[in-house]
Amino acid sequence: MLEKRGVKKAQITMFVILGLVLLIIFIIIYTVFLRKPGIGDEFKTEVVPEQFKPVQDYVASCIHLVGLDAIKKMGAHGGYIDPFDGEITPLKMRFSSTDSTRFELTSLSGTTDGAVPYYLHVPGRSSYTNYELDSLAPTIESMNYQLSVYMNRELPKCTGKFAALQELGLEVIPDNYNLNTQAFIRDDRIEFFVTYLLNVSKEGGAKAKLTKHQNSIIFPYKKYYDLAMDIMAVEMISQFLESYTNSLIAYHSGLNSNMLPPVIEYSNDPYVLTWSNGKVKNDLNGLLMSYTPALQIVGTKGYEPVTVEGNDVEARFYKSLSMEVFNDTMPNTSITFFYRGNTVVSNVLPSKGDMIKPSIEVKKGNSFIPASQFNTYKFFYDVAYPVIVEIRGDEPMSEIPHYSFLFALETNLIENKGVLAWNMGMGTVDWDYSYLNVT
């Protein structure tokens, strides 16, 4: 009796899927409705004597510079200032330049400098025994924490010894060991509230202690983070990248050794076609490099509708290149999908060694009926590869007029099906490898 694989495990992993969905819903509700104002409503900048205002302004400018640097780095690394810096990153994440789907980070450049986290992936190598989803998307609280720790560390480097103020007759002795920052990501800005004790004196004997400092960066960083979370949620529920991959395979497969092996075809030819897994991997790599940049989201900047009549394989393929994610149009925001070459992992089953060959049923003939051969080309694809998503926007009214936010999604087909199907107990059935005749 044939049984669907993954059914028992799916009873457990369905809770994982539901948990991720509930987590996304909670983040949205918490961020929009429940998040408390924070320290900003209570933090009051001290009244500073006019003669010491240059010190206050100098610290504020350094807070601003460090904050801008952090926000740009967070965009480059999917919400992490530096994913490898254990001091500011609350998670331990790994990266491999040769195995892009194995760990928590991937990179468009292939180096750690361009590392971005998977907002959705299967830890390890996906298979019919391993299909649980995980997300390395940071929370708002996590990013607030990173900004705060980064400011604590980098602000003294910016202020230095306050040498620039000595020309004004000001001497500043900072307490760099008790510096404390609380950062808050708001809808249209990022706020920094810094407790930083400065003992200030001026020629002539005047002295003062400055403790409270604050600064804001006018930029809607949260909008980019929310867009990334929306794309992640739609991918998790609709599996649009897996649908695109299946359509890509269907459109470029057939009973031709120069094409990909078909998912299902039959023939009565007295000969059979064979493929190799190595060639299939190379062909998939070339197709992904060609077509992944053509993926687009309806309503975004640069979107061009693709009109294809009918519902055949070609039409379904070209329709799979466009996804509907957002309700509103975004004429100032472009969303681009990238695939870095030679990062796909693939295997076509059933196969023996590197050879992919159909099952063959031969009926012997006699003096009345000639011999016949029936070939079944039914193949199952395991495919995994990273897709890096860039959200690029124009914010002319903000302090960062052009911004880029990068994150990654992992595409996974397990025996022709996306991981959501496996988590729902809808995996494929076992086959008998002995039925594969390679003689």
Coordinates of C-alpha atoms in Angstrom, one line a residue:
M1 CA 0.0 0.0 0.0
L2 CA 1.3 3.4 -1.0
E3 CA 1.4 6.1 1.7
K4 CA 2.1 9.7 1.6
R5 CA 5.4 10.6 3.1
G6 CA 5.6 13.2 5.7
V7 CA 2.1 12.8 7.0
K8 CA 3.0 12.1 10.6
K9 CA 5.6 14.8 10.8
A10 CA 3.2 17.2 9.2
Q11 CA 1.0 16.9 12.2
I12 CA 3.8 18.6 14.1
T13 CA 5.1 21.0 11.5
M14 CA 1.6 22.3 10.8
F15 CA 1.9 23.9 14.2
V16 CA 5.2 25.5 13.0
I17 CA 3.4 27.0 10.0
L18 CA 0.5 28.2 12.1
G19 CA 3.0 29.6 14.6
L20 CA 4.8 31.6 11.9
V21 CA 1.5 33.0 10.5
L22 CA 0.4 34.0 14.0
L23 CA 3.8 35.6 14.7
I24 CA 3.5 37.7 11.5
I25 CA -0.1 38.7 12.5
F26 CA 1.0 39.6 16.0
I27 CA 4.0 41.7 14.8
I28 CA 1.6 43.7 12.6
I29 CA -1.0 44.2 15.3
Y30 CA 1.7 45.0 17.9
T31 CA 3.5 47.4 15.7
V32 CA 0.4 49.3 14.5
F33 CA -1.9 49.2 17.5
L34 CA -0.2 48.1 20.7
R35 CA 3.4 49.4 20.7
K36 CA 3.9 51.8 23.5
P37 CA 5.4 55.2 22.9
G38 CA 8.6 54.4 24.7
I39 CA 11.0 56.6 26.5
G40 CA 10.7 59.4 24.0
D41 CA 7.6 60.8 25.8
E42 CA 9.5 61.0 29.1
F43 CA 13.0 61.8 28.0
K44 CA 13.6 65.5 28.3
T45 CA 16.7 67.2 27.0
E46 CA 18.4 69.3 29.7
V47 CA 18.4 73.0 29.6
V48 CA 21.9 73.8 28.4
P49 CA 23.6 77.2 29.0
E50 CA 24.2 79.0 25.8
Q51 CA 27.9 78.9 26.1
F52 CA 27.8 75.1 26.2
K53 CA 25.3 74.7 23.2
P54 CA 28.2 73.8 20.9
V55 CA 28.9 70.7 22.9
Q56 CA 25.2 69.6 22.8
D57 CA 25.2 70.2 19.0
Y58 CA 28.4 68.4 18.5
V59 CA 27.1 65.3 20.2
A60 CA 23.8 65.5 18.4
S61 CA 25.6 65.6 15.0
C62 CA 27.6 62.5 16.0
I63 CA 24.4 60.7 17.0
H64 CA 23.0 61.6 13.6
L65 CA 26.1 60.4 11.7
V66 CA 26.3 57.1 13.6
G67 CA 22.5 56.5 13.2
L68 CA 22.6 57.1 9.4
D69 CA 25.5 54.7 9.1
A70 CA 23.6 52.0 11.1
I71 CA 20.4 52.5 9.1
K72 CA 22.2 52.1 5.7
K73 CA 24.0 49.0 7.0
M74 CA 20.6 47.5 8.2
G75 CA 19.3 47.9 4.7
A76 CA 22.3 46.1 3.2
H77 CA 21.9 43.2 5.6
G78 CA 18.1 42.7 5.9
G79 CA 17.7 44.4 9.2
Y80 CA 21.1 43.5 10.8
I81 CA 23.8 46.1 11.1
D82 CA 26.4 43.4 10.9
P83 CA 25.2 39.8 11.1
F84 CA 28.6 38.5 12.1
D85 CA 29.1 41.0 15.0
G86 CA 28.2 39.1 18.1
E87 CA 28.2 42.2 20.2
I88 CA 25.3 43.8 18.4
T89 CA 23.6 40.8 16.7
P90 CA 21.4 38.8 19.1
L91 CA 21.6 35.7 16.9
K92 CA 24.4 33.5 15.8
M93 CA 24.2 33.1 12.0
R94 CA 26.4 31.2 9.6
F95 CA 27.3 31.6 6.0
S96 CA 28.9 29.4 3.4
S97 CA 30.2 30.7 0.1
T98 CA 30.0 27.2 -1.5
D99 CA 26.6 26.0 0.0
S100 CA 24.2 28.9 -0.1
T101 CA 21.1 27.0 1.2
R102 CA 22.8 25.2 4.1
F103 CA 22.9 28.0 6.7
E104 CA 21.1 31.1 7.8
L105 CA 22.8 33.6 5.6
T106 CA 23.4 33.9 1.8
S107 CA 25.0 36.5 -0.3
L108 CA 24.6 38.0 -3.8
S109 CA 28.3 38.7 -4.0
G110 CA 29.3 35.3 -2.6
T111 CA 31.2 37.0 0.2
T112 CA 30.4 37.9 3.8
D113 CA 30.3 41.6 2.9
G114 CA 27.0 41.1 1.1
A115 CA 25.5 38.6 3.6
V116 CA 21.7 38.8 4.1
P117 CA 19.4 36.6 6.2
Y118 CA 16.8 34.2 5.0
Y119 CA 13.4 35.5 5.9
L120 CA 12.1 32.1 5.0
H121 CA 14.1 28.9 4.6
V122 CA 14.4 25.2 5.6
P123 CA 17.4 24.8 7.9
G124 CA 19.9 22.4 6.6
R125 CA 19.2 20.5 3.4
S126 CA 15.5 20.2 2.5
S127 CA 14.1 16.7 1.8
Y128 CA 11.0 14.6 2.4
T129 CA 12.3 14.1 6.0
N130 CA 13.3 17.8 6.5
Y131 CA 10.9 20.5 5.5
E132 CA 10.2 22.6 8.6
L133 CA 10.3 26.3 7.9
D134 CA 12.3 28.9 9.8
S135 CA 12.7 32.7 9.6
L136 CA 15.7 34.8 10.5
A137 CA 13.7 38.1 10.0
P138 CA 14.5 40.4 12.9
T139 CA 11.8 41.9 15.0
I140 CA 11.4 45.6 15.6
E141 CA 12.6 45.1 19.2
S142 CA 15.7 43.3 17.9
M143 CA 16.5 46.1 15.5
N144 CA 16.0 48.7 18.3
Y145 CA 18.5 46.7 20.4
Q146 CA 21.0 46.6 17.6
L147 CA 20.8 50.4 17.0
S148 CA 21.2 51.0 20.8
V149 CA 24.2 48.8 21.2
Y150 CA 25.8 50.1 18.0
M151 CA 25.3 53.7 19.2
N152 CA 26.9 53.0 22.6
R153 CA 29.9 51.6 20.9
E154 CA 30.4 54.0 18.0
L155 CA 29.4 57.3 19.5
P156 CA 32.6 57.7 21.5
K157 CA 34.6 57.0 18.3
C158 CA 32.8 59.9 16.6
T159 CA 33.1 62.4 19.4
G160 CA 36.7 61.4 20.1
K161 CA 38.4 63.7 22.6
F162 CA 36.2 66.6 21.5
A163 CA 39.3 68.2 20.0
A164 CA 37.2 70.3 17.6
L165 CA 35.7 72.1 20.6
Q166 CA 39.0 73.1 22.1
E167 CA 39.3 76.0 19.6
L168 CA 36.2 77.4 21.3
G169 CA 37.8 77.3 24.7
L170 CA 35.7 74.3 25.7
E171 CA 37.1 71.2 27.5
V172 CA 35.0 68.1 27.6
I173 CA 35.6 65.0 29.7
P174 CA 33.3 62.2 28.7
D175 CA 32.2 59.2 30.7
N176 CA 32.4 56.6 27.9
Y177 CA 31.9 53.7 30.2
N178 CA 28.4 54.5 31.3
L179 CA 26.9 55.6 28.0
N180 CA 23.4 54.2 27.4
T181 CA 21.2 54.5 24.3
Q182 CA 17.6 53.7 23.6
A183 CA 16.6 53.7 20.0
F184 CA 13.1 53.5 18.6
I185 CA 12.0 52.7 15.1
R186 CA 8.9 54.8 14.3
D187 CA 6.8 54.9 11.2
D188 CA 8.5 57.9 9.7
R189 CA 11.7 58.2 11.7
I190 CA 14.3 56.6 14.0
E191 CA 14.7 58.2 17.4
F192 CA 17.8 58.0 19.6
F193 CA 17.8 58.9 23.3
V194 CA 21.3 58.9 24.7
T195 CA 22.4 59.2 28.3
Y196 CA 26.0 60.3 28.1
L197 CA 27.7 62.2 30.9
L198 CA 29.9 65.0 29.8
N199 CA 31.8 67.2 32.3
V200 CA 32.3 70.5 30.4
S201 CA 34.3 73.5 31.4
K202 CA 35.1 76.8 29.6
E203 CA 37.9 79.2 29.9
G204 CA 37.0 81.6 32.6
G205 CA 35.7 79.0 35.1
A206 CA 32.2 78.1 33.9
K207 CA 31.3 74.4 34.3
A208 CA 28.4 72.2 33.5
K209 CA 27.3 68.6 33.3
L210 CA 25.5 67.5 30.2
T211 CA 23.7 64.1 30.4
K212 CA 20.7 63.9 28.1
H213 CA 21.1 63.9 24.3
Q214 CA 18.7 63.0 21.5
N215 CA 18.4 63.1 17.8
S216 CA 16.0 61.8 15.1
I217 CA 16.6 60.7 11.6
I218 CA 13.7 61.4 9.3
F219 CA 13.4 58.3 7.2
P220 CA 10.6 55.7 6.9
Y221 CA 12.8 52.6 7.5
K222 CA 9.9 50.7 8.9
K223 CA 8.1 50.9 5.6
Y224 CA 10.9 48.9 3.9
Y225 CA 10.9 46.3 6.7
D226 CA 7.1 45.9 6.5
L227 CA 7.3 45.4 2.8
A228 CA 9.9 42.7 3.3
M229 CA 7.7 41.0 5.9
D230 CA 4.7 41.2 3.5
I231 CA 6.7 39.5 0.7
M232 CA 7.8 36.8 3.1
A233 CA 4.2 36.2 4.3
V234 CA 2.9 35.9 0.7
E235 CA 5.7 33.5 -0.3
M236 CA 5.0 31.3 2.8
I237 CA 1.3 31.1 2.0
S238 CA 1.2 31.2 -1.8
Q239 CA 4.6 29.6 -2.5
F240 CA 5.0 31.8 -5.6
L241 CA 8.7 31.1 -6.0
E242 CA 8.0 27.3 -6.0
S243 CA 5.2 27.9 -8.5
Y244 CA 7.6 29.8 -10.7
T245 CA 10.2 27.0 -10.4
N246 CA 7.6 24.3 -11.4
S247 CA 6.5 26.4 -14.3
L248 CA 10.1 27.0 -15.4
I249 CA 10.7 23.2 -15.4
A250 CA 7.4 22.4 -17.2
Y251 CA 8.1 25.0 -19.9
H252 CA 11.7 23.8 -20.5
S253 CA 11.2 20.0 -20.2
G254 CA 10.2 17.4 -22.7
L255 CA 11.1 14.2 -24.5
N256 CA 14.4 15.6 -25.8
S257 CA 17.8 15.0 -24.2
N258 CA 18.6 18.7 -24.8
M259 CA 15.7 19.7 -22.5
L260 CA 15.0 19.0 -18.9
P261 CA 13.5 15.6 -18.0
P262 CA 9.7 15.9 -18.0
V263 CA 7.6 15.6 -14.9
I264 CA 5.3 13.1 -16.7
E265 CA 5.4 11.9 -20.3
Y266 CA 5.0 8.5 -22.1
S267 CA 6.3 7.0 -25.3
N268 CA 6.2 3.7 -27.2
D269 CA 9.5 4.2 -28.9
P270 CA 11.9 1.2 -29.1
Y271 CA 14.6 3.4 -27.5
V272 CA 14.7 5.5 -24.4
L273 CA 16.1 9.0 -23.6
T274 CA 18.4 9.5 -20.6
W275 CA 19.7 12.5 -18.8
S276 CA 22.3 13.2 -16.1
N277 CA 21.7 15.0 -12.8
G278 CA 24.9 17.0 -13.4
K279 CA 23.6 18.3 -16.7
V280 CA 20.1 19.0 -15.2
K281 CA 21.8 21.1 -12.5
N282 CA 23.8 23.1 -15.1
D283 CA 20.7 23.7 -17.2
L284 CA 18.6 24.8 -14.2
N285 CA 21.4 27.1 -13.2
G286 CA 21.3 28.8 -16.6
L287 CA 17.5 29.1 -16.7
L288 CA 17.4 30.6 -13.2
M289 CA 20.1 33.1 -14.1
S290 CA 18.0 34.1 -17.2
Y291 CA 14.5 34.2 -15.8
T292 CA 14.7 35.1 -12.1
P293 CA 15.6 38.8 -12.7
A294 CA 12.3 38.9 -14.8
L295 CA 10.2 38.2 -11.7
Q296 CA 8.1 41.2 -10.8
I297 CA 5.5 42.4 -8.4
V298 CA 2.3 44.0 -9.7
G299 CA 2.0 47.7 -9.0
T300 CA 5.7 48.4 -8.2
K301 CA 8.0 50.8 -10.1
G302 CA 9.1 49.3 -13.4
Y303 CA 6.4 46.7 -13.5
E304 CA 5.4 45.8 -17.1
P305 CA 2.4 43.5 -17.6
V306 CA 3.0 40.4 -19.6
T307 CA 0.0 39.5 -21.7
V308 CA -0.2 35.9 -22.8
E309 CA -3.4 34.3 -24.1
G310 CA -4.5 30.9 -23.2
N311 CA -3.7 28.5 -20.4
D312 CA -1.1 26.3 -21.9
V313 CA 2.4 25.6 -20.5
E314 CA 3.9 28.7 -22.1
A315 CA 1.1 31.0 -20.8
R316 CA 1.3 29.5 -17.3
F317 CA 5.1 30.1 -17.3
Y318 CA 4.9 33.7 -18.3
K319 CA 2.1 34.4 -15.9
S320 CA 4.2 32.9 -13.1
L321 CA 6.7 35.7 -13.5
S322 CA 4.3 38.3 -12.0
M323 CA 3.0 38.2 -8.5
E324 CA 0.3 40.2 -6.8
V325 CA 1.5 41.0 -3.3
F326 CA 0.3 44.5 -2.4
N327 CA -3.1 46.1 -2.5
D328 CA -1.7 49.6 -3.3
T329 CA 0.5 50.7 -6.2
M330 CA 4.0 51.9 -5.3
P331 CA 5.3 54.0 -8.2
N332 CA 8.4 55.1 -6.2
T333 CA 9.4 51.6 -5.0
S334 CA 11.0 48.9 -7.2
I335 CA 11.3 45.2 -6.1
T336 CA 14.0 43.1 -7.9
F337 CA 14.7 39.4 -7.6
F338 CA 18.3 38.1 -7.9
Y339 CA 19.7 34.7 -8.3
R340 CA 23.5 34.2 -7.9
G341 CA 24.9 31.7 -10.4
N342 CA 25.9 28.2 -9.3
T343 CA 24.0 28.2 -6.0
V344 CA 21.2 25.9 -7.0
V345 CA 21.1 22.4 -5.5
S346 CA 19.1 19.8 -7.5
N347 CA 18.4 16.1 -7.8
V348 CA 16.0 14.3 -10.1
L349 CA 14.4 11.1 -8.9
P350 CA 14.2 8.2 -9.6
S351 CA 17.8 7.9 -10.7
K352 CA 20.7 5.6 -10.2
G353 CA 24.0 7.3 -9.7
D354 CA 24.0 10.3 -12.1
M355 CA 21.7 8.6 -14.7
I356 CA 18.1 9.6 -15.1
K357 CA 16.2 7.1 -17.1
P358 CA 12.5 6.1 -17.5
S359 CA 10.8 3.0 -16.3
I360 CA 10.5 0.5 -19.2
E361 CA 7.8 -2.1 -19.7
V362 CA 8.6 -4.6 -22.5
K363 CA 6.0 -7.0 -23.8
K364 CA 7.4 -9.9 -25.8
G365 CA 6.0 -10.6 -29.1
N366 CA 5.0 -13.8 -30.9
S367 CA 4.3 -14.9 -34.4
F368 CA 1.0 -13.0 -34.3
I369 CA 1.8 -9.9 -32.1
P370 CA 5.1 -7.9 -32.5
A371 CA 7.1 -7.0 -29.4
S372 CA 6.2 -3.6 -27.8
Q373 CA 7.8 -1.3 -25.4
F374 CA 6.1 1.3 -23.1
N375 CA 8.3 4.0 -21.5
T376 CA 7.1 6.1 -18.5
Y377 CA 9.0 9.3 -18.0
K378 CA 7.8 10.3 -14.6
F379 CA 10.4 12.3 -12.6
F380 CA 10.5 14.1 -9.3
Y381 CA 12.6 17.2 -8.8
D382 CA 14.3 18.2 -5.6
V383 CA 15.4 21.8 -6.1
A384 CA 16.7 24.4 -3.6
Y385 CA 18.2 27.8 -4.3
P386 CA 18.4 31.3 -2.8
V387 CA 16.5 34.3 -4.1
I388 CA 17.7 37.7 -2.9
V389 CA 15.1 40.4 -2.9
E390 CA 16.0 44.1 -3.2
I391 CA 13.4 46.7 -2.2
R392 CA 14.7 50.0 -3.6
G393 CA 12.8 53.3 -2.9
D394 CA 13.0 57.0 -3.5
E395 CA 12.3 59.1 -0.4
P396 CA 13.0 62.7 -1.6
M397 CA 11.5 64.2 1.6
S398 CA 13.7 62.2 3.9
E399 CA 17.3 62.3 4.9
I400 CA 18.1 59.2 2.8
P401 CA 16.7 60.1 -0.6
H402 CA 17.6 56.7 -2.1
Y403 CA 17.5 53.5 -0.1
S404 CA 18.0 49.8 -0.6
F405 CA 16.8 46.9 1.6
L406 CA 18.0 43.4 0.9
F407 CA 16.8 40.1 2.3
A408 CA 16.6 36.5 1.0
L409 CA 14.0 33.8 0.5
E410 CA 14.9 30.1 -0.1
T411 CA 13.1 28.3 -2.8
N412 CA 12.4 24.6 -2.1
L413 CA 10.9 22.0 -4.2
I414 CA 10.7 18.5 -2.7
E415 CA 9.7 15.9 -5.2
N416 CA 7.9 18.6 -7.3
K417 CA 6.1 20.1 -4.3
G418 CA 6.7 23.2 -2.2
V419 CA 7.4 22.8 1.5
L420 CA 4.0 24.1 2.4
A421 CA 2.4 21.0 0.8
W422 CA 4.7 18.8 2.8
N423 CA 3.9 20.6 6.1
M424 CA 0.2 20.1 5.3
G425 CA 0.7 16.4 4.9
M426 CA 0.4 16.5 1.1
G427 CA 3.7 15.0 0.2
T428 CA 4.3 12.5 -2.6
V429 CA 4.0 8.7 -2.3
D430 CA 6.8 6.2 -2.0
W431 CA 8.0 4.5 -5.2
D432 CA 9.7 1.2 -5.7
Y433 CA 13.2 1.8 -7.0
S434 CA 13.5 -1.8 -8.2
Y435 CA 11.0 -0.8 -10.9
L436 CA 13.6 1.3 -12.5
N437 CA 15.2 -0.8 -15.3
V438 CA 18.6 0.6 -16.3
T439 CA 19.9 -2.4 -18.2

